[in-house]
């Protein structure tokens, strides 16, 4: 499934920004004060995304979506960890992502 096929516009923009390694576009998908967790542990969003996405060539290949496009199963890869199957759950308010939770599927 390509990013442009995703149902939720904010999530579609998020995945597109990650895959394009576009920090500015990525920031535009997030609401002020957005938060996230990785494998159930709260993380600093700016630090985590820099390390796990932008500095390490992160890439999302979406396998499936549920919940109107706010819940994804993704083959996620980066230069640090290689490829792994992950889940991504998003909370969207006013067209912006206020929270996302990711972890191994």
mmCIF file with all atom_site columns, C-alpha atoms in Angstrom:
data_model
loop_
_atom_site.group_PDB
_atom_site.id
_atom_site.type_symbol
_atom_site.label_atom_id
_atom_site.label_alt_id
_atom_site.label_comp_id
_atom_site.label_asym_id
_atom_site.label_entity_id
_atom_site.label_seq_id
_atom_site.pdbx_PDB_ins_code
_atom_site.Cartn_x
_atom_site.Cartn_y
_atom_site.Cartn_z
_atom_site.occupancy
_atom_site.B_iso_or_equiv
_atom_site.pdbx_formal_charge
_atom_site.auth_seq_id
_atom_site.auth_comp_id
_atom_site.auth_asym_id
_atom_site.auth_atom_id
_atom_site.pdbx_PDB_model_num
ATOM 1   C CA . UNK A 1 1   ? 0.000  0.000  0.000  1.00 0.00 ? 1   UNK A CA 1
ATOM 2   C CA . UNK A 1 2   ? 1.461  3.363  -0.969 1.00 0.00 ? 2   UNK A CA 1
ATOM 3   C CA . UNK A 1 3   ? 1.217  6.462  1.211  1.00 0.00 ? 3   UNK A CA 1
ATOM 4   C CA . UNK A 1 4   ? -1.201 8.130  -1.197 1.00 0.00 ? 4   UNK A CA 1
ATOM 5   C CA . UNK A 1 5   ? -3.650 5.241  -0.672 1.00 0.00 ? 5   UNK A CA 1
ATOM 6   C CA . UNK A 1 6   ? -3.949 5.851  3.085  1.00 0.00 ? 6   UNK A CA 1
ATOM 7   C CA . UNK A 1 7   ? -7.391 6.969  4.272  1.00 0.00 ? 7   UNK A CA 1
ATOM 8   C CA . UNK A 1 8   ? -6.420 9.477  6.976  1.00 0.00 ? 8   UNK A CA 1
ATOM 9   C CA . UNK A 1 9   ? -4.889 12.656 5.472  1.00 0.00 ? 9   UNK A CA 1
ATOM 10  C CA . UNK A 1 10  ? -2.678 13.450 8.486  1.00 0.00 ? 10  UNK A CA 1
ATOM 11  C CA . UNK A 1 11  ? -1.270 9.916  8.562  1.00 0.00 ? 11  UNK A CA 1
ATOM 12  C CA . UNK A 1 12  ? -0.815 9.976  4.793  1.00 0.00 ? 12  UNK A CA 1
ATOM 13  C CA . UNK A 1 13  ? 1.230  13.192 5.158  1.00 0.00 ? 13  UNK A CA 1
ATOM 14  C CA . UNK A 1 14  ? 3.228  11.667 8.058  1.00 0.00 ? 14  UNK A CA 1
ATOM 15  C CA . UNK A 1 15  ? 4.190  8.554  6.077  1.00 0.00 ? 15  UNK A CA 1
ATOM 16  C CA . UNK A 1 16  ? 5.013  10.626 3.001  1.00 0.00 ? 16  UNK A CA 1
ATOM 17  C CA . UNK A 1 17  ? 7.238  12.972 5.031  1.00 0.00 ? 17  UNK A CA 1
ATOM 18  C CA . UNK A 1 18  ? 9.073  10.058 6.682  1.00 0.00 ? 18  UNK A CA 1
ATOM 19  C CA . UNK A 1 19  ? 9.721  8.376  3.341  1.00 0.00 ? 19  UNK A CA 1
ATOM 20  C CA . UNK A 1 20  ? 10.878 11.645 1.755  1.00 0.00 ? 20  UNK A CA 1
ATOM 21  C CA . UNK A 1 21  ? 13.117 12.380 4.785  1.00 0.00 ? 21  UNK A CA 1
ATOM 22  C CA . UNK A 1 22  ? 11.470 15.804 4.872  1.00 0.00 ? 22  UNK A CA 1
ATOM 23  C CA . UNK A 1 23  ? 11.779 17.176 8.414  1.00 0.00 ? 23  UNK A CA 1
ATOM 24  C CA . UNK A 1 24  ? 9.745  20.323 7.679  1.00 0.00 ? 24  UNK A CA 1
ATOM 25  C CA . UNK A 1 25  ? 6.837  18.366 6.161  1.00 0.00 ? 25  UNK A CA 1
ATOM 26  C CA . UNK A 1 26  ? 7.020  15.923 9.075  1.00 0.00 ? 26  UNK A CA 1
ATOM 27  C CA . UNK A 1 27  ? 6.770  18.753 11.618 1.00 0.00 ? 27  UNK A CA 1
ATOM 28  C CA . UNK A 1 28  ? 3.720  20.085 9.770  1.00 0.00 ? 28  UNK A CA 1
ATOM 29  C CA . UNK A 1 29  ? 1.880  16.812 10.453 1.00 0.00 ? 29  UNK A CA 1
ATOM 30  C CA . UNK A 1 30  ? 2.237  17.227 14.234 1.00 0.00 ? 30  UNK A CA 1
ATOM 31  C CA . UNK A 1 31  ? 0.122  19.272 16.606 1.00 0.00 ? 31  UNK A CA 1
ATOM 32  C CA . UNK A 1 32  ? 1.931  21.463 19.162 1.00 0.00 ? 32  UNK A CA 1
ATOM 33  C CA . UNK A 1 33  ? 2.880  19.326 22.137 1.00 0.00 ? 33  UNK A CA 1
ATOM 34  C CA . UNK A 1 34  ? 2.495  16.040 20.231 1.00 0.00 ? 34  UNK A CA 1
ATOM 35  C CA . UNK A 1 35  ? 3.744  12.966 22.085 1.00 0.00 ? 35  UNK A CA 1
ATOM 36  C CA . UNK A 1 36  ? 4.743  9.399  21.285 1.00 0.00 ? 36  UNK A CA 1
ATOM 37  C CA . UNK A 1 37  ? 5.725  6.043  22.692 1.00 0.00 ? 37  UNK A CA 1
ATOM 38  C CA . UNK A 1 38  ? 7.878  3.218  21.376 1.00 0.00 ? 38  UNK A CA 1
ATOM 39  C CA . UNK A 1 39  ? 7.132  -0.323 22.553 1.00 0.00 ? 39  UNK A CA 1
ATOM 40  C CA . UNK A 1 40  ? 5.049  1.134  25.398 1.00 0.00 ? 40  UNK A CA 1
ATOM 41  C CA . UNK A 1 41  ? 7.758  3.505  26.677 1.00 0.00 ? 41  UNK A CA 1
ATOM 42  C CA . UNK A 1 42  ? 7.238  7.259  26.464 1.00 0.00 ? 42  UNK A CA 1
ATOM 43  C CA . UNK A 1 43  ? 9.914  8.906  24.341 1.00 0.00 ? 43  UNK A CA 1
ATOM 44  C CA . UNK A 1 44  ? 11.009 12.455 23.607 1.00 0.00 ? 44  UNK A CA 1
ATOM 45  C CA . UNK A 1 45  ? 9.453  12.935 20.189 1.00 0.00 ? 45  UNK A CA 1
ATOM 46  C CA . UNK A 1 46  ? 12.153 15.238 18.739 1.00 0.00 ? 46  UNK A CA 1
ATOM 47  C CA . UNK A 1 47  ? 15.041 13.044 19.933 1.00 0.00 ? 47  UNK A CA 1
ATOM 48  C CA . UNK A 1 48  ? 13.385 9.783  18.889 1.00 0.00 ? 48  UNK A CA 1
ATOM 49  C CA . UNK A 1 49  ? 12.405 10.952 15.414 1.00 0.00 ? 49  UNK A CA 1
ATOM 50  C CA . UNK A 1 50  ? 15.850 12.401 14.749 1.00 0.00 ? 50  UNK A CA 1
ATOM 51  C CA . UNK A 1 51  ? 17.541 9.162  15.823 1.00 0.00 ? 51  UNK A CA 1
ATOM 52  C CA . UNK A 1 52  ? 15.081 6.565  14.520 1.00 0.00 ? 52  UNK A CA 1
ATOM 53  C CA . UNK A 1 53  ? 13.852 8.310  11.359 1.00 0.00 ? 53  UNK A CA 1
ATOM 54  C CA . UNK A 1 54  ? 15.917 11.172 10.004 1.00 0.00 ? 54  UNK A CA 1
ATOM 55  C CA . UNK A 1 55  ? 19.541 10.405 10.955 1.00 0.00 ? 55  UNK A CA 1
ATOM 56  C CA . UNK A 1 56  ? 19.126 6.716  10.173 1.00 0.00 ? 56  UNK A CA 1
ATOM 57  C CA . UNK A 1 57  ? 17.242 6.788  6.861  1.00 0.00 ? 57  UNK A CA 1
ATOM 58  C CA . UNK A 1 58  ? 13.909 5.565  8.223  1.00 0.00 ? 58  UNK A CA 1
ATOM 59  C CA . UNK A 1 59  ? 11.358 4.231  5.750  1.00 0.00 ? 59  UNK A CA 1
ATOM 60  C CA . UNK A 1 60  ? 7.780  2.997  6.100  1.00 0.00 ? 60  UNK A CA 1
ATOM 61  C CA . UNK A 1 61  ? 6.201  0.402  3.802  1.00 0.00 ? 61  UNK A CA 1
ATOM 62  C CA . UNK A 1 62  ? 2.563  0.118  4.836  1.00 0.00 ? 62  UNK A CA 1
ATOM 63  C CA . UNK A 1 63  ? 1.099  -3.387 4.776  1.00 0.00 ? 63  UNK A CA 1
ATOM 64  C CA . UNK A 1 64  ? -2.385 -2.652 6.147  1.00 0.00 ? 64  UNK A CA 1
ATOM 65  C CA . UNK A 1 65  ? -4.492 0.072  7.693  1.00 0.00 ? 65  UNK A CA 1
ATOM 66  C CA . UNK A 1 66  ? -7.417 -0.067 10.121 1.00 0.00 ? 66  UNK A CA 1
ATOM 67  C CA . UNK A 1 67  ? -9.489 2.399  12.117 1.00 0.00 ? 67  UNK A CA 1
ATOM 68  C CA . UNK A 1 68  ? -9.994 4.755  9.193  1.00 0.00 ? 68  UNK A CA 1
ATOM 69  C CA . UNK A 1 69  ? -6.289 4.894  8.484  1.00 0.00 ? 69  UNK A CA 1
ATOM 70  C CA . UNK A 1 70  ? -5.253 5.711  12.042 1.00 0.00 ? 70  UNK A CA 1
ATOM 71  C CA . UNK A 1 71  ? -3.786 2.279  12.764 1.00 0.00 ? 71  UNK A CA 1
ATOM 72  C CA . UNK A 1 72  ? -1.114 0.805  10.494 1.00 0.00 ? 72  UNK A CA 1
ATOM 73  C CA . UNK A 1 73  ? 0.984  -2.325 10.200 1.00 0.00 ? 73  UNK A CA 1
ATOM 74  C CA . UNK A 1 74  ? 4.263  -1.291 8.588  1.00 0.00 ? 74  UNK A CA 1
ATOM 75  C CA . UNK A 1 75  ? 7.511  -2.838 7.468  1.00 0.00 ? 75  UNK A CA 1
ATOM 76  C CA . UNK A 1 76  ? 9.768  -0.211 9.000  1.00 0.00 ? 76  UNK A CA 1
ATOM 77  C CA . UNK A 1 77  ? 13.450 -0.021 8.198  1.00 0.00 ? 77  UNK A CA 1
ATOM 78  C CA . UNK A 1 78  ? 16.375 2.194  9.075  1.00 0.00 ? 78  UNK A CA 1
ATOM 79  C CA . UNK A 1 79  ? 20.154 2.000  8.917  1.00 0.00 ? 79  UNK A CA 1
ATOM 80  C CA . UNK A 1 80  ? 20.427 1.210  12.645 1.00 0.00 ? 80  UNK A CA 1
ATOM 81  C CA . UNK A 1 81  ? 17.990 -1.693 13.081 1.00 0.00 ? 81  UNK A CA 1
ATOM 82  C CA . UNK A 1 82  ? 17.343 -2.984 9.566  1.00 0.00 ? 82  UNK A CA 1
ATOM 83  C CA . UNK A 1 83  ? 13.755 -3.988 8.807  1.00 0.00 ? 83  UNK A CA 1
ATOM 84  C CA . UNK A 1 84  ? 11.082 -4.967 11.295 1.00 0.00 ? 84  UNK A CA 1
ATOM 85  C CA . UNK A 1 85  ? 7.332  -5.346 11.229 1.00 0.00 ? 85  UNK A CA 1
ATOM 86  C CA . UNK A 1 86  ? 5.760  -2.624 13.385 1.00 0.00 ? 86  UNK A CA 1
ATOM 87  C CA . UNK A 1 87  ? 2.407  -1.190 14.391 1.00 0.00 ? 87  UNK A CA 1
ATOM 88  C CA . UNK A 1 88  ? 1.691  2.541  14.347 1.00 0.00 ? 88  UNK A CA 1
ATOM 89  C CA . UNK A 1 89  ? -1.394 3.981  16.048 1.00 0.00 ? 89  UNK A CA 1
ATOM 90  C CA . UNK A 1 90  ? -2.221 7.662  15.624 1.00 0.00 ? 90  UNK A CA 1
ATOM 91  C CA . UNK A 1 91  ? -4.453 10.133 17.435 1.00 0.00 ? 91  UNK A CA 1
ATOM 92  C CA . UNK A 1 92  ? -5.522 12.933 15.111 1.00 0.00 ? 92  UNK A CA 1
ATOM 93  C CA . UNK A 1 93  ? -7.269 16.128 16.157 1.00 0.00 ? 93  UNK A CA 1
ATOM 94  C CA . UNK A 1 94  ? -8.016 19.046 13.869 1.00 0.00 ? 94  UNK A CA 1
ATOM 95  C CA . UNK A 1 95  ? -6.059 17.478 11.021 1.00 0.00 ? 95  UNK A CA 1
ATOM 96  C CA . UNK A 1 96  ? -2.851 17.162 13.078 1.00 0.00 ? 96  UNK A CA 1
ATOM 97  C CA . UNK A 1 97  ? -1.293 14.194 14.852 1.00 0.00 ? 97  UNK A CA 1
ATOM 98  C CA . UNK A 1 98  ? -1.379 14.732 18.608 1.00 0.00 ? 98  UNK A CA 1
ATOM 99  C CA . UNK A 1 99  ? 0.101  11.343 19.500 1.00 0.00 ? 99  UNK A CA 1
ATOM 100 C CA . UNK A 1 100 ? 1.487  8.223  17.913 1.00 0.00 ? 100 UNK A CA 1
ATOM 101 C CA . UNK A 1 101 ? 2.436  4.900  19.403 1.00 0.00 ? 101 UNK A CA 1
ATOM 102 C CA . UNK A 1 102 ? 4.700  2.465  17.630 1.00 0.00 ? 102 UNK A CA 1
ATOM 103 C CA . UNK A 1 103 ? 6.078  -0.943 18.490 1.00 0.00 ? 103 UNK A CA 1
ATOM 104 C CA . UNK A 1 104 ? 6.966  -4.311 17.087 1.00 0.00 ? 104 UNK A CA 1
ATOM 105 C CA . UNK A 1 105 ? 4.043  -6.172 15.547 1.00 0.00 ? 105 UNK A CA 1
#
